[in-house]
Amino acid sequence: MHKICLIPGDGIGLEVIPAARRVLEATGVALDFVTADAGWSTFGRLGTSVPDATLNAVRAADATLAGAFTSPSAKIAGFTGAIRHMRRTLDLYANLRPAKTRPVAGCFAGVDIMMVRENTEGLYVEVERRYGDIAIADVKISRSASERIARVAAQQARGRRGLVHVVHKANVLPITSGLFLDTAVDVIRREYPDVEVRDIIVDACAMKLVREPGSFDVLVTTNLFGDILSDLMAGLVGGLGLAPSANLGDHQAVFEPVHGSAPDIAGRGVANPVATIVTSCLMLDHLGEHETAARLQAAVDRVLERGPHTRDIGGTAGTEEMADAVIAAYGEG
Ligand code: NAI
Ligand code: MG
């Protein structure tokens, strides 16, 4: 029996998490669910985006599946976005965001890339100051965080095609981005001689991801670059409605779709649950349920091939209809 903490969060999280739960229940894997609160509406009620009870539920679970969390673009006193709060408090330092060609219209061919994004520092330490009409933000890069994320990338590469690109901007930021680059390259060369390591400047990487996505295997980079490039990668392979991710630390694992709370479509039952369902596949793999994960991924691919489709991928189906179709396809074996 695996203990799963579900955190629907905000917006379409409230729609895609129940849909993914139904799919998980239909797989027959023995799962014991608890539900916990976090996000913007939780902040409104309790004055914190992630209550201690939720942190404890995540700690007590074998894995957590989160929906999406709203963060307003204005500074709100005492507020930290829920997912950033969890990543930092639980030291979920590795954000894995795979992008792979799927059988769906508009998808680039030949994409099979794993983004390994550093999740705890970079520009996202959220240290900002305002001096009148000038605003300044700090960037933190540490050798220890750069080393451990490089190790995750190298381990991922070992299970794939054996190539890591370290993505950086050391030509403009030689002290911060340079420390990340040098540390990551060093640790992979020293500890993973079987893994090939190259480096690429982030802007060139963005262009090459579109022009020659097949030239990449694993990317490892700092927080902001990883955030932006992983949305780009999602765009190559069907969009945010299909993109999964995992936040991994040494003790906890929080799985979440790449997308946010999508206020433009929230509450209408039209969000694509596939991102959360394939995120569940990553979670099942993490729990050692490899066979179920592969069968569920295959069921999703069959539905993507033959329909129904939600609106974001060119159809008219709603969230529940899409989940039902995945459950039916899973039942075909
Ligand atoms: P978003 O990912 O919520 O939406 C971007 C666009 O993609 C929207 O047009 C939306 O309708 C569409 N979309 C996203 N997921 C979809 C799905 N499953 N099915 C169909 N269409 C989908 O990003 P946005 O609009 O920039 O941010 C909205 C809120 O979400 C903000 O408060 C932001 O801070 C938060 N956010 C939270 C994240 C998280 O919880 N990890 C990640 C990104 C944004
Ligand atoms: Mg993002």
PDB file of N, CA and C in Angstrom, residues 198-250:
ATOM      1  N   ARG A 198      28.570  18.446 -22.162  1.00  0.00           N
ATOM      2  CA  ARG A 198      28.851  19.607 -23.009  1.00  0.00           C
ATOM      3  C   ARG A 198      28.222  20.822 -22.343  1.00  0.00           C
ATOM      4  N   ASP A 199      28.586  22.019 -22.788  1.00  0.00           N
ATOM      5  CA  ASP A 199      27.885  23.182 -22.261  1.00  0.00           C
ATOM      6  C   ASP A 199      27.310  23.997 -23.393  1.00  0.00           C
ATOM      7  N   ILE A 200      26.242  24.734 -23.083  1.00  0.00           N
ATOM      8  CA  ILE A 200      25.597  25.565 -24.099  1.00  0.00           C
ATOM      9  C   ILE A 200      25.011  26.801 -23.423  1.00  0.00           C
ATOM     10  N   ILE A 201      25.146  27.954 -24.094  1.00  0.00           N
ATOM     11  CA  ILE A 201      24.607  29.208 -23.566  1.00  0.00           C
ATOM     12  C   ILE A 201      23.086  29.199 -23.750  1.00  0.00           C
ATOM     13  N   VAL A 202      22.381  29.718 -22.762  1.00  0.00           N
ATOM     14  CA  VAL A 202      20.923  29.520 -22.682  1.00  0.00           C
ATOM     15  C   VAL A 202      20.173  30.025 -23.910  1.00  0.00           C
ATOM     16  N   ASP A 203      20.595  31.163 -24.463  1.00  0.00           N
ATOM     17  CA  ASP A 203      19.846  31.689 -25.620  1.00  0.00           C
ATOM     18  C   ASP A 203      20.047  30.797 -26.840  1.00  0.00           C
ATOM     19  N   ALA A 204      21.271  30.339 -27.043  1.00  0.00           N
ATOM     20  CA  ALA A 204      21.524  29.412 -28.148  1.00  0.00           C
ATOM     21  C   ALA A 204      20.750  28.113 -27.933  1.00  0.00           C
ATOM     22  N   CYS A 205      20.648  27.720 -26.670  1.00  0.00           N
ATOM     23  CA  CYS A 205      19.919  26.487 -26.339  1.00  0.00           C
ATOM     24  C   CYS A 205      18.449  26.610 -26.720  1.00  0.00           C
ATOM     25  N   ALA A 206      17.856  27.784 -26.441  1.00  0.00           N
ATOM     26  CA  ALA A 206      16.445  27.993 -26.778  1.00  0.00           C
ATOM     27  C   ALA A 206      16.236  27.827 -28.285  1.00  0.00           C
ATOM     28  N   MET A 207      17.124  28.417 -29.068  1.00  0.00           N
ATOM     29  CA  MET A 207      17.007  28.320 -30.520  1.00  0.00           C
ATOM     30  C   MET A 207      17.178  26.870 -30.976  1.00  0.00           C
ATOM     31  N   LYS A 208      18.209  26.210 -30.424  1.00  0.00           N
ATOM     32  CA  LYS A 208      18.516  24.853 -30.875  1.00  0.00           C
ATOM     33  C   LYS A 208      17.446  23.845 -30.444  1.00  0.00           C
ATOM     34  N   LEU A 209      16.766  24.138 -29.315  1.00  0.00           N
ATOM     35  CA  LEU A 209      15.676  23.256 -28.884  1.00  0.00           C
ATOM     36  C   LEU A 209      14.573  23.216 -29.931  1.00  0.00           C
ATOM     37  N   VAL A 210      14.358  24.333 -30.608  1.00  0.00           N
ATOM     38  CA  VAL A 210      13.327  24.382 -31.639  1.00  0.00           C
ATOM     39  C   VAL A 210      13.838  23.811 -32.964  1.00  0.00           C
ATOM     40  N   ARG A 211      15.097  24.142 -33.308  1.00  0.00           N
ATOM     41  CA  ARG A 211      15.634  23.745 -34.616  1.00  0.00           C
ATOM     42  C   ARG A 211      16.108  22.294 -34.657  1.00  0.00           C
ATOM     43  N   GLU A 212      16.749  21.865 -33.553  1.00  0.00           N
ATOM     44  CA  GLU A 212      17.334  20.507 -33.529  1.00  0.00           C
ATOM     45  C   GLU A 212      17.089  19.838 -32.176  1.00  0.00           C
ATOM     46  N   PRO A 213      15.828  19.640 -31.816  1.00  0.00           N
ATOM     47  CA  PRO A 213      15.570  19.073 -30.483  1.00  0.00           C
ATOM     48  C   PRO A 213      16.189  17.692 -30.301  1.00  0.00           C
ATOM     49  N   GLY A 214      16.377  16.991 -31.415  1.00  0.00           N
ATOM     50  CA  GLY A 214      16.941  15.642 -31.322  1.00  0.00           C
ATOM     51  C   GLY A 214      18.396  15.617 -30.893  1.00  0.00           C
ATOM     52  N   SER A 215      19.057  16.788 -30.850  1.00  0.00           N
ATOM     53  CA  SER A 215      20.468  16.805 -30.454  1.00  0.00           C
ATOM     54  C   SER A 215      20.634  16.828 -28.936  1.00  0.00           C
ATOM     55  N   PHE A 216      19.516  16.910 -28.191  1.00  0.00           N
ATOM     56  CA  PHE A 216      19.607  16.970 -26.725  1.00  0.00           C
ATOM     57  C   PHE A 216      19.103  15.683 -26.070  1.00  0.00           C
ATOM     58  N   ASP A 217      19.725  15.353 -24.952  1.00  0.00           N
ATOM     59  CA  ASP A 217      19.283  14.212 -24.143  1.00  0.00           C
ATOM     60  C   ASP A 217      18.852  14.733 -22.769  1.00  0.00           C
ATOM     61  N   VAL A 218      19.833  15.122 -21.921  1.00  0.00           N
ATOM     62  CA  VAL A 218      19.526  15.697 -20.615  1.00  0.00           C
ATOM     63  C   VAL A 218      20.060  17.129 -20.589  1.00  0.00           C
ATOM     64  N   LEU A 219      19.231  18.059 -20.096  1.00  0.00           N
ATOM     65  CA  LEU A 219      19.676  19.428 -19.856  1.00  0.00           C
ATOM     66  C   LEU A 219      19.730  19.630 -18.348  1.00  0.00           C
ATOM     67  N   VAL A 220      20.762  20.318 -17.862  1.00  0.00           N
ATOM     68  CA  VAL A 220      20.776  20.684 -16.442  1.00  0.00           C
ATOM     69  C   VAL A 220      21.044  22.179 -16.371  1.00  0.00           C
ATOM     70  N   THR A 221      20.232  22.874 -15.547  1.00  0.00           N
ATOM     71  CA  THR A 221      20.400  24.320 -15.499  1.00  0.00           C
ATOM     72  C   THR A 221      19.835  24.908 -14.216  1.00  0.00           C
ATOM     73  N   THR A 222      20.044  26.219 -14.073  1.00  0.00           N
ATOM     74  CA  THR A 222      19.593  26.939 -12.882  1.00  0.00           C
ATOM     75  C   THR A 222      18.089  27.212 -12.987  1.00  0.00           C
ATOM     76  N   ASN A 223      17.537  27.651 -11.870  1.00  0.00           N
ATOM     77  CA  ASN A 223      16.102  27.720 -11.646  1.00  0.00           C
ATOM     78  C   ASN A 223      15.310  28.468 -12.739  1.00  0.00           C
ATOM     79  N   LEU A 224      15.686  29.704 -13.017  1.00  0.00           N
ATOM     80  CA  LEU A 224      14.921  30.512 -13.977  1.00  0.00           C
ATOM     81  C   LEU A 224      15.026  29.956 -15.394  1.00  0.00           C
ATOM     82  N   PHE A 225      16.249  29.638 -15.815  1.00  0.00           N
ATOM     83  CA  PHE A 225      16.415  29.104 -17.177  1.00  0.00           C
ATOM     84  C   PHE A 225      15.624  27.802 -17.335  1.00  0.00           C
ATOM     85  N   GLY A 226      15.647  26.978 -16.291  1.00  0.00           N
ATOM     86  CA  GLY A 226      14.939  25.701 -16.353  1.00  0.00           C
ATOM     87  C   GLY A 226      13.432  25.901 -16.425  1.00  0.00           C
ATOM     88  N   ASP A 227      12.934  26.893 -15.703  1.00  0.00           N
ATOM     89  CA  ASP A 227      11.509  27.210 -15.712  1.00  0.00           C
ATOM     90  C   ASP A 227      11.087  27.594 -17.128  1.00  0.00           C
ATOM     91  N   ILE A 228      11.843  28.498 -17.739  1.00  0.00           N
ATOM     92  CA  ILE A 228      11.459  29.016 -19.061  1.00  0.00           C
ATOM     93  C   ILE A 228      11.639  27.941 -20.138  1.00  0.00           C
ATOM     94  N   LEU A 229      12.804  27.306 -20.140  1.00  0.00           N
ATOM     95  CA  LEU A 229      13.063  26.326 -21.207  1.00  0.00           C
ATOM     96  C   LEU A 229      12.121  25.123 -21.123  1.00  0.00           C
ATOM     97  N   SER A 230      11.692  24.769 -19.904  1.00  0.00           N
ATOM     98  CA  SER A 230      10.811  23.601 -19.819  1.00  0.00           C
ATOM     99  C   SER A 230       9.421  23.917 -20.376  1.00  0.00           C
ATOM    100  N   ASP A 231       8.965  25.168 -20.267  1.00  0.00           N
ATOM    101  CA  ASP A 231       7.710  25.528 -20.943  1.00  0.00           C
ATOM    102  C   ASP A 231       7.905  25.505 -22.457  1.00  0.00           C
ATOM    103  N   LEU A 232       9.064  25.962 -22.911  1.00  0.00           N
ATOM    104  CA  LEU A 232       9.361  25.880 -24.351  1.00  0.00           C
ATOM    105  C   LEU A 232       9.315  24.417 -24.808  1.00  0.00           C
ATOM    106  N   MET A 233       9.946  23.552 -24.021  1.00  0.00           N
ATOM    107  CA  MET A 233       9.970  22.120 -24.371  1.00  0.00           C
ATOM    108  C   MET A 233       8.554  21.554 -24.387  1.00  0.00           C
ATOM    109  N   ALA A 234       7.717  21.985 -23.410  1.00  0.00           N
ATOM    110  CA  ALA A 234       6.321  21.530 -23.395  1.00  0.00           C
ATOM    111  C   ALA A 234       5.628  21.966 -24.677  1.00  0.00           C
ATOM    112  N   GLY A 235       5.955  23.180 -25.130  1.00  0.00           N
ATOM    113  CA  GLY A 235       5.357  23.687 -26.362  1.00  0.00           C
ATOM    114  C   GLY A 235       5.736  22.873 -27.590  1.00  0.00           C
ATOM    115  N   LEU A 236       6.897  22.250 -27.572  1.00  0.00           N
ATOM    116  CA  LEU A 236       7.320  21.411 -28.700  1.00  0.00           C
ATOM    117  C   LEU A 236       6.493  20.131 -28.800  1.00  0.00           C
ATOM    118  N   VAL A 237       5.982  19.682 -27.681  1.00  0.00           N
ATOM    119  CA  VAL A 237       5.376  18.340 -27.657  1.00  0.00           C
ATOM    120  C   VAL A 237       3.923  18.349 -27.171  1.00  0.00           C
ATOM    121  N   GLY A 238       3.159  19.351 -27.614  1.00  0.00           N
ATOM    122  CA  GLY A 238       1.722  19.310 -27.360  1.00  0.00           C
ATOM    123  C   GLY A 238       1.205  20.304 -26.343  1.00  0.00           C
ATOM    124  N   GLY A 239       2.099  21.053 -25.692  1.00  0.00           N
ATOM    125  CA  GLY A 239       1.666  22.126 -24.813  1.00  0.00           C
ATOM    126  C   GLY A 239       1.570  21.737 -23.357  1.00  0.00           C
ATOM    127  N   LEU A 240       1.162  22.731 -22.550  1.00  0.00           N
ATOM    128  CA  LEU A 240       1.143  22.550 -21.101  1.00  0.00           C
ATOM    129  C   LEU A 240       0.103  21.528 -20.649  1.00  0.00           C
ATOM    130  N   GLY A 241      -0.893  21.270 -21.470  1.00  0.00           N
ATOM    131  CA  GLY A 241      -1.912  20.286 -21.101  1.00  0.00           C
ATOM    132  C   GLY A 241      -1.387  18.858 -21.056  1.00  0.00           C
ATOM    133  N   LEU A 242      -0.137  18.670 -21.529  1.00  0.00           N
ATOM    134  CA  LEU A 242       0.433  17.313 -21.570  1.00  0.00           C
ATOM    135  C   LEU A 242       1.719  17.161 -20.748  1.00  0.00           C
ATOM    136  N   ALA A 243       2.210  18.242 -20.131  1.00  0.00           N
ATOM    137  CA  ALA A 243       3.589  18.239 -19.603  1.00  0.00           C
ATOM    138  C   ALA A 243       3.682  17.877 -18.118  1.00  0.00           C
ATOM    139  N   PRO A 244       4.429  16.814 -17.788  1.00  0.00           N
ATOM    140  CA  PRO A 244       4.557  16.369 -16.398  1.00  0.00           C
ATOM    141  C   PRO A 244       5.840  16.872 -15.729  1.00  0.00           C
ATOM    142  N   SER A 245       5.862  16.823 -14.389  1.00  0.00           N
ATOM    143  CA  SER A 245       7.114  17.133 -13.685  1.00  0.00           C
ATOM    144  C   SER A 245       7.163  16.466 -12.319  1.00  0.00           C
ATOM    145  N   ALA A 246       8.391  16.356 -11.802  1.00  0.00           N
ATOM    146  CA  ALA A 246       8.625  15.803 -10.464  1.00  0.00           C
ATOM    147  C   ALA A 246       9.559  16.727  -9.708  1.00  0.00           C
ATOM    148  N   ASN A 247       9.258  16.964  -8.433  1.00  0.00           N
ATOM    149  CA  ASN A 247      10.159  17.699  -7.534  1.00  0.00           C
ATOM    150  C   ASN A 247      10.715  16.699  -6.535  1.00  0.00           C
ATOM    151  N   LEU A 248      12.020  16.432  -6.641  1.00  0.00           N
ATOM    152  CA  LEU A 248      12.593  15.369  -5.816  1.00  0.00           C
ATOM    153  C   LEU A 248      13.627  15.904  -4.840  1.00  0.00           C
ATOM    154  N   GLY A 249      13.533  15.437  -3.605  1.00  0.00           N
ATOM    155  CA  GLY A 249      14.569  15.696  -2.620  1.00  0.00           C
ATOM    156  C   GLY A 249      15.121  14.362  -2.162  1.00  0.00           C
ATOM    157  N   ASP A 250      15.942  14.391  -1.118  1.00  0.00           N
ATOM    158  CA  ASP A 250      16.477  13.124  -0.633  1.00  0.00           C
ATOM    159  C   ASP A 250      15.438  12.345   0.176  1.00  0.00           C
TER     160      ASP A 250
END
